[in-house]
Amino acid sequence: MFQKLSRVAPLTLAAMILPGLLAAQGSSRLPVSIEARGGVNVPTFDIADVADPGPSFGVGIEIPVAGRLSILADADFGFHSGADLPVGGSGPDVDVYHFMAKAAYELIADEQSRWSLRINAGAGAMTFKIDGVSGSFTYPAINVGAKLGYDVSENINLFLSPQGDIAFSDENEIGTDNAWIWPFALGAAVRF
């Protein structure tokens, strides 16, 4: 299933992005933002029994579609130490990779202020790589979040981005059937 998804997802994303990119050419906003961010990913609920909070970094692209609506494609990479075990010691380290396509809506627009506030929701996949386990586990996932930004210049936006990602996982593989991980990041976006 995920092999088919990996082939169809880029084409679907391109079909979503292209009309927005072409429409944005006539707007006063710069059409494309590329961003980089770093922060911490915090596991909660059952997945917190397996993995501790850990550092993360990510990259993304944002393209305005119409008015205050944009589409985003994000990839975040979190690195978690194994959680403490009740009998002592700790479990294996867990790397979690988040790949999300999102729609975002501006509550406070750049044109009104140097400040911007966007809310977003989307879907994608999360991959869990557990030390000592052969291969990795990839599951469908959903996302909600926000981005509070400040325009340093017309081309550069600094932002704080709390996100919530939920993977619909297999309890037999990673110990829970829904892995909740919260990426919190600071970053910079450059507009072209």
Backbone as a chain_set.jsonl record, in Angstrom:
{"seq": "MFQKLSRVAPLTLAAMILPGLLAAQGSSRLPVSIEARGGVNVPTFDIADVADPGPSFGVGIEIPVAGRLSILADADFGFHSGADLPVGGSGPDVDVYHFMAKAAYELIADEQSRWSLRINAGAGAMTFKIDGVSGSFTYPAINVGAKLGYDVSENINLFLSPQGDIAFSDENEIGTDNAWIWPFALGAAVRF", "coords": {"N": [[0.816, -1.19, 0.0], [1.915, 1.258, 0.812], [3.887, 1.588, -1.077], [2.406, 2.165, -3.356], [1.242, 4.528, -2.447], [3.546, 6.092, -2.201], [4.128, 6.553, -4.837], [1.844, 7.8, -5.879], [1.362, 9.993, -4.191], [3.349, 12.152, -4.646], [2.564, 12.989, -7.234], [-0.091, 13.755, -6.803], [0.321, 15.834, -4.98], [1.774, 17.608, -6.621], [-0.227, 18.189, -8.487], [-1.931, 19.585, -6.841], [-0.363, 21.763, -6.103], [0.504, 23.143, -8.456], [-1.713, 24.681, -9.737], [-2.12, 26.64, -7.743], [0.385, 27.881, -7.628], [0.554, 29.012, -10.179], [-1.66, 30.759, -10.048], [-0.815, 32.412, -8.004], [1.121, 33.932, -9.192], [0.002, 36.253, -10.176], [-0.595, 37.654, -7.895], [0.138, 39.975, -5.155], [1.647, 38.888, -3.171], [4.63, 37.088, -2.526], [5.238, 34.062, -4.247], [6.305, 31.527, -3.328], [7.48, 29.885, -0.422], [10.295, 28.686, 1.221], [11.335, 26.733, 3.91], [13.258, 26.203, 6.932], [13.679, 24.481, 9.983], [14.101, 23.898, 13.525], [13.928, 22.042, 16.568], [12.15, 20.464, 19.197], [10.758, 17.226, 19.504], [7.964, 15.893, 21.051], [6.852, 13.014, 22.454], [3.641, 11.714, 23.398], [1.12, 10.154, 25.491], [0.675, 6.657, 24.89], [2.997, 6.189, 23.287], [4.927, 7.6, 24.611], [5.794, 5.89, 26.536], [7.695, 4.468, 25.274], [9.484, 6.163, 23.937], [11.507, 9.027, 24.61], [11.272, 12.696, 24.778], [12.896, 14.395, 22.06], [15.536, 15.895, 20.008], [14.838, 17.686, 16.942], [14.673, 18.335, 13.401], [13.557, 20.105, 10.494], [12.181, 20.617, 7.174], [10.415, 22.574, 4.737], [7.887, 23.565, 2.333], [5.871, 26.232, 1.227], [3.043, 27.258, -0.535], [1.029, 29.794, -1.75], [-2.463, 29.507, -2.429], [-5.073, 30.639, -2.798], [-6.224, 33.788, -1.867], [-6.161, 33.834, 1.56], [-5.442, 31.228, 1.847], [-3.173, 28.528, 1.808], [-1.02, 25.888, 0.6], [0.996, 23.338, 2.022], [4.005, 21.439, 2.217], [5.666, 19.356, 4.288], [8.535, 18.011, 5.962], [9.732, 16.386, 8.736], [12.192, 15.42, 11.108], [12.755, 13.464, 13.801], [14.626, 12.578, 16.705], [14.808, 10.269, 19.12], [15.621, 9.261, 22.408], [15.491, 6.062, 23.972], [12.817, 5.342, 26.219], [12.812, 5.29, 29.847], [12.882, 2.138, 31.435], [10.673, 0.176, 33.509], [12.034, -1.767, 34.994], [14.535, -0.816, 35.157], [17.263, 0.734, 33.378], [17.041, 1.573, 29.856], [14.87, 1.708, 26.978], [15.236, 0.942, 23.424], [16.633, 3.423, 21.157], [14.588, 5.631, 19.188], [13.908, 6.751, 16.006], [11.905, 9.112, 14.386], [10.197, 9.93, 11.504], [8.46, 12.445, 9.889], [6.154, 13.072, 7.367], [4.235, 15.306, 5.745], [1.399, 16.625, 4.013], [-0.299, 19.656, 3.843], [-3.024, 21.953, 4.45], [-3.197, 25.41, 4.91], [-4.437, 28.233, 6.717], [-4.497, 31.717, 6.867], [-4.866, 33.582, 9.73], [-4.03, 36.022, 10.694], [-2.819, 38.178, 8.41], [0.166, 38.697, 6.427], [0.079, 41.086, 5.014], [-1.31, 42.846, 6.635], [0.181, 43.27, 8.898], [3.462, 42.977, 10.402], [3.433, 40.66, 11.728], [2.287, 37.285, 11.48], [-0.211, 34.753, 11.517], [-0.953, 31.454, 11.18], [-3.132, 28.69, 10.814], [-3.152, 25.148, 10.505], [-3.923, 22.018, 8.859], [-3.615, 18.584, 8.021], [-2.477, 15.624, 6.25], [-0.548, 12.593, 6.01], [2.318, 10.607, 6.295], [4.043, 8.727, 8.82], [7.187, 7.521, 9.784], [8.744, 5.055, 11.709], [11.767, 4.232, 13.09], [13.418, 1.886, 14.801], [16.079, 1.332, 16.97], [18.053, -1.566, 16.672], [16.074, -3.073, 15.528], [15.236, -4.671, 12.578], [14.678, -2.959, 9.562], [11.944, -0.583, 9.112], [8.921, 1.064, 10.281], [6.085, 2.263, 8.716], [3.328, 4.437, 8.816], [-0.034, 5.647, 8.121], [-0.877, 9.075, 8.773], [-2.131, 11.967, 10.583], [-2.321, 15.577, 10.879], [-2.35, 18.569, 12.817], [-1.941, 22.053, 13.493], [-0.145, 25.148, 14.091], [1.288, 28.297, 13.091], [3.171, 30.886, 14.15], [4.396, 33.831, 13.002], [6.974, 36.286, 12.209], [7.726, 38.929, 10.125], [10.855, 39.692, 9.178], [11.915, 40.897, 7.013], [10.804, 41.672, 3.649], [11.287, 39.28, 2.4], [11.997, 37.404, 4.353], [10.867, 35.418, 7.011], [10.556, 34.788, 10.402], [9.659, 32.163, 12.618], [7.517, 30.464, 15.033], [6.458, 27.227, 15.578], [4.12, 25.156, 16.677], [3.07, 21.822, 16.384], [0.89, 18.991, 15.952], [1.093, 15.612, 15.514], [-0.367, 12.577, 14.548], [0.039, 9.199, 14.319], [-1.463, 6.382, 12.864], [-0.891, 3.613, 14.062], [0.539, 0.266, 14.443], [-0.027, -1.714, 17.122], [1.322, -4.081, 17.724], [3.758, -3.691, 16.536], [4.975, -1.207, 17.342], [4.057, -0.774, 19.912], [1.772, 0.757, 20.391], [-1.454, 1.771, 19.142], [-1.945, 4.246, 18.201], [0.151, 6.728, 17.709], [1.082, 9.606, 19.228], [2.781, 12.489, 18.548], [4.406, 15.517, 19.176], [5.73, 17.99, 17.412], [7.645, 20.805, 18.195], [8.876, 23.794, 17.06], [11.355, 26.243, 16.073], [11.957, 28.476, 13.414], [12.989, 29.593, 10.103], [11.725, 31.182, 7.222], [12.15, 31.624, 3.764], [11.125, 33.681, 1.2], [10.432, 33.502, -2.298]], "CA": [[0.0, 0.0, 0.0], [2.742, 2.461, 0.913], [4.592, 1.766, -2.344], [1.474, 2.883, -4.223], [1.132, 5.875, -1.896], [4.767, 6.845, -2.507], [4.081, 6.938, -6.253], [0.694, 8.667, -6.133], [1.421, 11.211, -3.375], [4.017, 13.286, -5.302], [1.755, 13.472, -8.355], [-1.234, 14.463, -6.227], [0.837, 17.089, -4.434], [2.079, 18.49, -7.754], [-1.503, 18.644, -9.045], [-2.473, 20.581, -5.917], [0.522, 22.927, -6.029], [0.647, 23.869, -9.713], [-2.688, 25.759, -9.934], [-1.859, 27.71, -6.782], [1.595, 28.586, -8.038], [0.209, 29.837, -11.336], [-2.554, 31.829, -9.596], [-0.059, 33.329, -7.148], [1.969, 34.797, -10.008], [-0.668, 37.536, -10.344], [-0.854, 38.303, -6.61], [1.237, 40.799, -4.653], [2.472, 38.047, -2.31], [5.631, 36.239, -3.172], [4.512, 32.812, -4.388], [6.835, 30.311, -2.716], [8.316, 29.984, 0.774], [11.06, 27.505, 1.615], [11.682, 26.955, 5.315], [14.042, 25.252, 7.721], [13.315, 24.647, 11.392], [14.674, 22.967, 14.481], [13.235, 22.106, 17.849], [12.038, 19.237, 19.972], [9.552, 16.426, 19.294], [7.54, 15.378, 22.348], [5.867, 11.936, 22.404], [2.682, 11.692, 24.508], [0.282, 8.969, 25.634], [1.376, 5.365, 24.916], [4.327, 6.219, 22.657], [5.85, 8.161, 25.605], [6.351, 4.761, 27.283], [8.736, 3.886, 24.435], [10.456, 7.168, 23.484], [11.583, 10.311, 25.314], [11.395, 13.856, 23.877], [14.204, 14.455, 21.418], [15.747, 16.988, 19.051], [14.305, 17.475, 15.601], [14.831, 19.387, 12.403], [12.627, 19.896, 9.402], [12.16, 21.509, 6.021], [9.08, 22.64, 4.164], [7.583, 24.509, 1.263], [4.512, 26.765, 1.303], [2.629, 27.923, -1.77], [-0.32, 30.362, -1.663], [-3.406, 28.977, -3.408], [-6.075, 31.674, -3.059], [-6.466, 34.617, -0.69], [-5.408, 33.47, 2.767], [-5.25, 29.781, 1.852], [-1.911, 28.022, 1.251], [-0.731, 24.475, 0.807], [2.334, 23.123, 2.555], [4.586, 20.1, 2.249], [6.66, 19.39, 5.361], [9.228, 16.805, 6.402], [10.4, 16.6, 10.024], [12.979, 14.262, 11.497], [12.958, 13.496, 15.246], [15.559, 11.574, 17.211], [14.361, 10.055, 20.492], [16.232, 8.227, 23.236], [14.518, 5.123, 24.514], [12.272, 5.719, 27.525], [13.243, 4.48, 30.984], [12.103, 0.925, 31.652], [10.331, -0.005, 34.928], [13.008, -2.649, 35.64], [15.833, -0.162, 35.062], [17.785, 0.88, 32.022], [16.141, 2.262, 28.927], [14.559, 1.001, 25.742], [16.038, 1.354, 22.266], [16.364, 4.736, 20.561], [13.577, 5.613, 18.131], [13.883, 7.897, 15.095], [10.574, 9.25, 13.797], [10.207, 10.835, 10.349], [7.104, 12.924, 9.607], [5.98, 13.605, 6.01], [2.855, 15.787, 5.752], [0.837, 17.626, 3.097], [-1.218, 20.402, 4.699], [-3.657, 23.198, 4.016], [-3.04, 26.415, 5.969], [-5.269, 29.427, 6.574], [-3.94, 32.859, 7.6], [-5.774, 34.343, 10.588], [-3.448, 37.368, 10.604], [-2.076, 38.151, 7.15], [1.393, 39.492, 6.321], [-0.22, 42.416, 4.475], [-1.874, 43.667, 7.698], [1.125, 43.439, 9.999], [4.677, 42.155, 10.268], [3.096, 39.388, 12.353], [1.356, 36.41, 10.768], [-0.659, 33.58, 12.269], [-1.598, 30.473, 10.307], [-3.501, 27.388, 11.36], [-3.031, 24.163, 9.435], [-4.331, 20.628, 9.065], [-3.201, 17.803, 6.868], [-2.298, 14.179, 6.381], [0.673, 12.092, 5.395], [2.828, 9.351, 6.836], [5.131, 8.791, 9.796], [8.022, 6.324, 9.773], [9.417, 4.791, 12.977], [12.964, 3.391, 12.957], [13.78, 1.511, 16.167], [17.411, 0.72, 17.043], [18.075, -2.997, 16.934], [15.002, -3.74, 14.785], [15.49, -4.618, 11.14], [13.665, -2.223, 8.814], [11.222, 0.5, 9.781], [7.473, 0.928, 10.219], [5.471, 3.489, 8.204], [1.885, 4.431, 9.04], [-0.742, 6.878, 7.768], [-0.888, 10.011, 9.898], [-2.799, 13.256, 10.415], [-1.6, 16.697, 11.485], [-2.941, 19.891, 13.046], [-0.939, 22.911, 14.104], [-0.189, 26.59, 13.859], [2.586, 28.919, 12.854], [3.21, 32.31, 14.481], [5.584, 34.337, 12.326], [7.3, 37.714, 12.192], [8.485, 39.289, 8.928], [12.058, 40.483, 9.389], [11.973, 41.673, 5.773], [9.807, 41.182, 2.692], [11.626, 37.918, 1.979], [12.371, 36.509, 5.454], [9.916, 35.301, 8.107], [10.953, 33.92, 11.51], [8.401, 31.628, 13.143], [7.361, 29.436, 16.055], [5.477, 26.313, 14.99], [3.691, 23.947, 17.382], [2.298, 20.905, 15.541], [0.498, 17.723, 16.552], [1.024, 14.558, 14.506], [-0.867, 11.309, 15.08], [0.194, 8.06, 13.406], [-2.358, 5.258, 13.124], [0.166, 2.606, 14.048], [0.241, -1.116, 14.795], [0.424, -1.95, 18.494], [2.264, -5.205, 17.737], [5.056, -3.269, 16.006], [5.617, -0.139, 18.124], [3.526, -0.71, 21.267], [0.558, 1.569, 20.483], [-2.178, 1.835, 17.867], [-1.997, 5.654, 17.764], [1.343, 7.392, 18.248], [0.943, 11.069, 19.246], [4.071, 13.172, 18.703], [4.207, 16.962, 19.048], [6.91, 18.784, 17.042], [7.688, 22.237, 18.522], [10.071, 24.234, 16.336], [11.635, 27.614, 15.648], [12.528, 28.374, 12.083], [13.019, 30.744, 9.203], [11.217, 30.935, 5.875], [12.616, 32.563, 2.744], [10.164, 33.757, 0.09], [10.98, 33.772, -3.629]], "C": [[0.863, 1.259, 0.0], [3.595, 2.671, -0.334], [3.711, 2.517, -3.329], [1.345, 4.328, -3.764], [2.357, 6.703, -2.255], [4.827, 7.257, -3.976], [2.995, 7.97, -6.52], [0.816, 9.997, -5.397], [2.157, 12.359, -4.059], [3.214, 13.856, -6.471], [0.542, 14.252, -7.863], [-0.798, 15.808, -5.683], [1.163, 18.07, -5.554], [0.801, 19.034, -8.378], [-2.156, 19.688, -8.149], [-1.662, 21.873, -5.969], [0.491, 23.765, -7.303], [-0.413, 24.948, -9.93], [-2.468, 26.937, -8.983], [-0.65, 28.536, -7.158], [1.299, 29.509, -9.219], [-0.692, 31.001, -10.934], [-1.796, 32.862, -8.781], [0.815, 34.273, -7.954], [1.345, 36.175, -10.193], [-0.915, 38.258, -9.035], [0.354, 39.117, -6.178], [2.148, 40.0, -3.722], [3.497, 37.289, -3.128], [5.104, 34.805, -3.159], [5.041, 31.615, -3.607], [7.67, 30.656, -1.497], [9.002, 28.645, 0.988], [11.496, 27.75, 3.052], [12.54, 25.832, 5.881], [13.726, 25.53, 9.183], [14.026, 23.599, 12.25], [13.958, 23.11, 15.804], [13.283, 20.789, 18.577], [10.721, 18.552, 19.605], [9.219, 15.739, 20.607], [6.501, 14.269, 22.156], [4.919, 12.029, 23.607], [1.848, 10.412, 24.433], [1.149, 7.713, 25.528], [2.78, 5.4, 24.321], [5.372, 6.815, 23.611], [6.441, 7.065, 26.497], [7.545, 4.152, 26.554], [9.852, 4.885, 24.134], [10.358, 8.44, 24.314], [11.541, 11.46, 24.306], [12.808, 13.91, 23.292], [14.307, 15.583, 20.415], [15.165, 16.638, 17.684], [14.729, 18.61, 14.681], [13.874, 19.077, 11.265], [12.802, 20.914, 8.296], [10.74, 21.509, 5.469], [9.0, 23.629, 3.03], [6.131, 24.94, 1.445], [4.216, 27.521, 0.02], [1.223, 28.471, -1.58], [-1.205, 29.793, -2.774], [-4.409, 30.054, -3.799], [-6.294, 32.465, -1.778], [-5.559, 34.23, 0.457], [-5.101, 31.977, 2.858], [-3.941, 29.403, 1.162], [-1.879, 26.512, 1.39], [0.73, 24.345, 1.216], [2.732, 21.664, 2.371], [5.739, 20.17, 3.244], [7.269, 18.016, 5.594], [9.973, 17.158, 7.681], [11.044, 15.296, 10.463], [13.308, 14.384, 12.98], [13.802, 12.323, 15.703], [15.334, 11.43, 18.712], [15.189, 8.974, 21.176], [15.128, 7.302, 23.716], [14.081, 5.55, 25.903], [12.821, 4.791, 28.606], [12.301, 3.291, 31.162], [11.816, 0.758, 33.136], [11.352, -0.851, 35.685], [14.412, -2.057, 35.637], [16.336, -0.15, 33.631], [16.805, 1.641, 31.145], [15.942, 1.411, 27.683], [15.429, 1.502, 24.603], [15.671, 2.762, 21.797], [15.385, 4.573, 19.4], [13.713, 6.892, 17.307], [12.51, 7.918, 14.438], [10.639, 10.307, 12.702], [8.764, 11.158, 9.98], [7.078, 13.512, 8.195], [4.515, 14.0, 5.858], [2.57, 16.764, 4.616], [-0.275, 18.316, 3.878], [-1.885, 21.534, 3.932], [-3.544, 24.159, 5.195], [-3.924, 27.617, 5.655], [-4.684, 30.527, 7.447], [-5.028, 33.548, 8.412], [-5.342, 35.801, 10.65], [-2.531, 37.34, 9.391], [-0.86, 39.058, 7.196], [1.106, 40.921, 5.86], [-0.722, 43.371, 5.555], [-0.838, 44.064, 8.742], [2.405, 42.684, 9.661], [4.443, 40.772, 10.871], [2.163, 38.594, 11.447], [1.0, 35.242, 11.683], [-1.429, 32.684, 11.314], [-1.98, 29.253, 11.132], [-3.453, 26.398, 10.202], [-3.561, 22.8, 9.858], [-3.925, 19.852, 7.818], [-3.082, 16.328, 7.178], [-1.01, 13.777, 5.676], [1.044, 10.749, 5.975], [3.911, 9.645, 7.863], [5.854, 7.447, 9.771], [8.773, 6.234, 11.093], [10.564, 3.822, 12.715], [13.478, 3.139, 14.367], [15.139, 0.829, 16.142], [17.29, -0.763, 17.376], [16.979, -3.773, 16.218], [15.291, -3.577, 13.3], [14.345, -3.889, 10.439], [13.041, -1.101, 9.629], [9.733, 0.265, 9.587], [6.877, 2.262, 9.787], [3.958, 3.367, 8.297], [1.25, 5.711, 8.506], [-0.854, 7.764, 9.004], [-1.688, 11.258, 9.544], [-2.039, 14.312, 11.197], [-2.545, 17.863, 11.712], [-1.861, 20.742, 13.692], [-1.155, 24.364, 13.768], [1.227, 27.086, 13.612], [2.445, 30.41, 13.141], [4.508, 32.86, 13.923], [5.747, 35.835, 12.452], [8.168, 37.98, 10.969], [9.649, 40.201, 9.29], [12.271, 41.4, 8.191], [10.889, 41.127, 4.849], [10.038, 39.718, 2.343], [11.871, 36.935, 3.114], [11.354, 36.597, 6.585], [10.507, 34.35, 9.143], [9.678, 33.417, 12.169], [8.604, 30.62, 14.272], [6.242, 28.532, 15.559], [5.211, 25.114, 15.891], [2.802, 23.104, 16.462], [1.92, 19.677, 16.365], [0.328, 16.686, 15.462], [0.589, 13.255, 15.168], [-0.718, 10.24, 14.003], [-0.771, 6.958, 13.83], [-1.53, 3.988, 12.964], [-0.356, 1.221, 14.433], [0.84, -1.399, 16.173], [1.438, -3.09, 18.58], [3.66, -4.8, 17.275], [5.737, -2.214, 16.876], [4.984, 0.077, 19.5], [2.302, 0.17, 21.451], [-0.134, 1.584, 19.125], [-2.427, 3.27, 17.405], [-0.876, 6.414, 18.456], [1.19, 8.906, 18.095], [2.312, 11.682, 19.495], [3.867, 14.639, 18.341], [5.516, 17.646, 18.686], [6.722, 20.262, 17.432], [8.979, 22.773, 17.918], [10.125, 25.745, 16.186], [12.272, 27.506, 14.276], [12.527, 29.677, 11.329], [12.514, 30.298, 7.841], [11.742, 32.021, 4.951], [11.63, 32.503, 1.59], [10.879, 34.098, -1.205], [9.941, 34.532, -4.43]], "O": [[0.579, 2.213, -0.724], [3.988, 3.799, -0.629], [4.184, 3.394, -4.052], [1.338, 5.248, -4.582], [2.233, 7.884, -2.58], [5.514, 8.22, -4.317], [3.197, 8.906, -7.294], [0.412, 11.03, -5.931], [1.634, 13.473, -4.061], [3.189, 15.07, -6.674], [0.186, 15.283, -8.433], [-1.472, 16.815, -5.9], [0.853, 19.256, -5.438], [0.743, 20.204, -8.758], [-2.857, 20.575, -8.636], [-2.229, 22.963, -5.886], [0.455, 24.993, -7.223], [-0.044, 26.067, -10.287], [-2.614, 28.094, -9.378], [-0.661, 29.759, -7.021], [1.749, 30.655, -9.246], [-0.51, 32.115, -11.423], [-2.093, 34.054, -8.854], [1.214, 35.321, -7.446], [2.063, 37.162, -10.349], [-1.406, 39.387, -9.055], [1.443, 38.988, -6.737], [3.297, 40.386, -3.503], [3.251, 36.904, -4.271], [4.567, 34.37, -2.14], [4.248, 30.743, -3.252], [8.468, 31.593, -1.522], [8.361, 27.595, 0.94], [11.971, 28.836, 3.385], [12.55, 24.702, 5.393], [13.529, 26.68, 9.574], [14.482, 22.566, 11.76], [13.44, 24.179, 16.125], [14.296, 20.089, 18.585], [9.698, 19.212, 19.418], [10.069, 15.083, 21.209], [5.378, 14.552, 21.737], [5.344, 12.383, 24.707], [1.876, 9.69, 23.437], [2.27, 7.712, 26.038], [3.669, 4.702, 24.811], [6.567, 6.57, 23.447], [7.468, 7.277, 27.141], [8.32, 3.404, 27.15], [11.025, 4.512, 24.08], [9.265, 8.875, 24.675], [11.748, 11.24, 23.113], [13.781, 13.524, 23.94], [13.298, 16.163, 20.014], [15.021, 15.47, 17.323], [15.093, 19.697, 15.13], [13.436, 17.939, 11.093], [13.478, 21.93, 8.458], [9.966, 20.58, 5.698], [9.914, 24.42, 2.795], [5.268, 24.127, 1.774], [5.027, 28.318, -0.451], [0.306, 27.707, -1.28], [-0.761, 29.62, -3.909], [-4.58, 30.353, -4.981], [-6.525, 31.88, -0.72], [-4.335, 34.29, 0.341], [-4.55, 31.522, 3.861], [-3.636, 29.892, 0.075], [-2.612, 25.931, 2.19], [1.581, 25.136, 0.809], [1.884, 20.772, 2.372], [6.675, 20.949, 3.066], [6.603, 16.992, 5.443], [10.752, 18.112, 7.712], [10.514, 14.211, 10.223], [14.044, 15.284, 13.385], [13.709, 11.221, 15.163], [15.628, 12.343, 19.483], [15.432, 7.91, 20.608], [13.974, 7.709, 23.849], [14.886, 6.065, 26.679], [13.238, 3.667, 28.329], [11.082, 3.425, 31.053], [12.639, 1.16, 33.959], [11.521, -0.676, 36.891], [15.367, -2.709, 36.059], [15.887, -0.927, 32.788], [15.866, 2.269, 31.633], [16.736, 0.52, 27.379], [16.264, 2.386, 24.795], [14.553, 3.231, 22.009], [15.349, 3.543, 18.727], [13.641, 7.993, 17.853], [12.008, 6.887, 13.99], [11.077, 11.434, 12.936], [7.948, 10.258, 9.781], [7.903, 14.366, 7.869], [3.641, 13.133, 5.843], [3.394, 17.621, 4.299], [-1.101, 17.652, 4.504], [-1.382, 22.005, 2.913], [-3.768, 23.772, 6.342], [-4.134, 27.972, 4.495], [-4.404, 30.306, 8.625], [-6.004, 34.044, 7.849], [-6.177, 36.706, 10.657], [-1.575, 36.566, 9.349], [-0.846, 40.062, 7.91], [1.798, 41.857, 6.26], [-0.577, 44.585, 5.413], [-0.981, 45.097, 9.397], [2.43, 41.856, 8.75], [5.167, 39.825, 10.564], [1.345, 39.17, 10.73], [1.803, 34.807, 12.508], [-2.424, 33.096, 10.718], [-1.248, 28.837, 12.03], [-3.687, 26.769, 9.052], [-3.637, 22.478, 11.044], [-3.895, 20.391, 6.711], [-3.524, 15.85, 8.223], [-0.463, 14.521, 4.862], [0.201, 9.865, 6.13], [4.602, 10.662, 7.794], [5.23, 6.386, 9.741], [9.366, 7.213, 11.546], [10.359, 2.73, 12.185], [13.92, 4.064, 15.048], [15.345, -0.13, 15.398], [16.519, -1.157, 18.251], [16.949, -5.002, 16.288], [15.559, -2.472, 12.827], [13.175, -4.172, 10.697], [13.542, -0.722, 10.688], [9.325, -0.617, 8.83], [7.134, 3.286, 10.42], [3.374, 2.352, 7.918], [1.91, 6.748, 8.44], [-0.918, 7.274, 10.131], [-1.899, 11.568, 8.371], [-1.222, 13.997, 12.063], [-3.435, 18.118, 10.9], [-0.97, 20.22, 14.361], [-2.193, 24.761, 13.237], [2.212, 26.4, 13.883], [1.695, 31.113, 12.463], [5.593, 32.424, 14.309], [4.801, 36.56, 12.758], [9.21, 37.35, 10.787], [9.444, 41.355, 9.667], [12.743, 42.529, 8.331], [10.143, 40.224, 5.226], [9.093, 38.996, 2.025], [11.947, 35.732, 2.865], [11.019, 37.683, 7.059], [10.911, 33.237, 8.807], [8.706, 34.166, 12.272], [9.668, 30.026, 14.443], [5.185, 29.021, 15.16], [5.982, 24.154, 15.883], [1.884, 23.631, 15.833], [2.57, 19.369, 17.364], [-0.501, 16.861, 14.569], [1.11, 12.877, 16.217], [-1.278, 10.36, 12.913], [-0.882, 6.642, 15.014], [-1.477, 3.379, 11.895], [-1.542, 1.041, 14.71], [2.055, -1.332, 16.362], [2.325, -3.058, 19.433], [4.638, -5.481, 17.584], [6.939, -2.304, 17.127], [5.347, 1.028, 20.192], [1.831, 0.319, 22.578], [0.51, 1.429, 18.088], [-3.036, 3.497, 16.359], [-0.954, 6.705, 19.649], [1.17, 9.427, 16.98], [2.933, 11.428, 20.527], [3.238, 14.962, 17.334], [6.347, 17.867, 19.567], [5.739, 20.888, 17.034], [10.06, 22.27, 18.224], [9.103, 26.43, 16.172], [13.027, 26.574, 13.998], [12.122, 30.72, 11.841], [12.821, 29.204, 7.367], [11.774, 33.197, 5.314], [11.331, 31.431, 1.065], [11.821, 34.89, -1.212], [10.181, 34.871, -5.589]]}, "num_chains": 1, "name": "protein.A"}
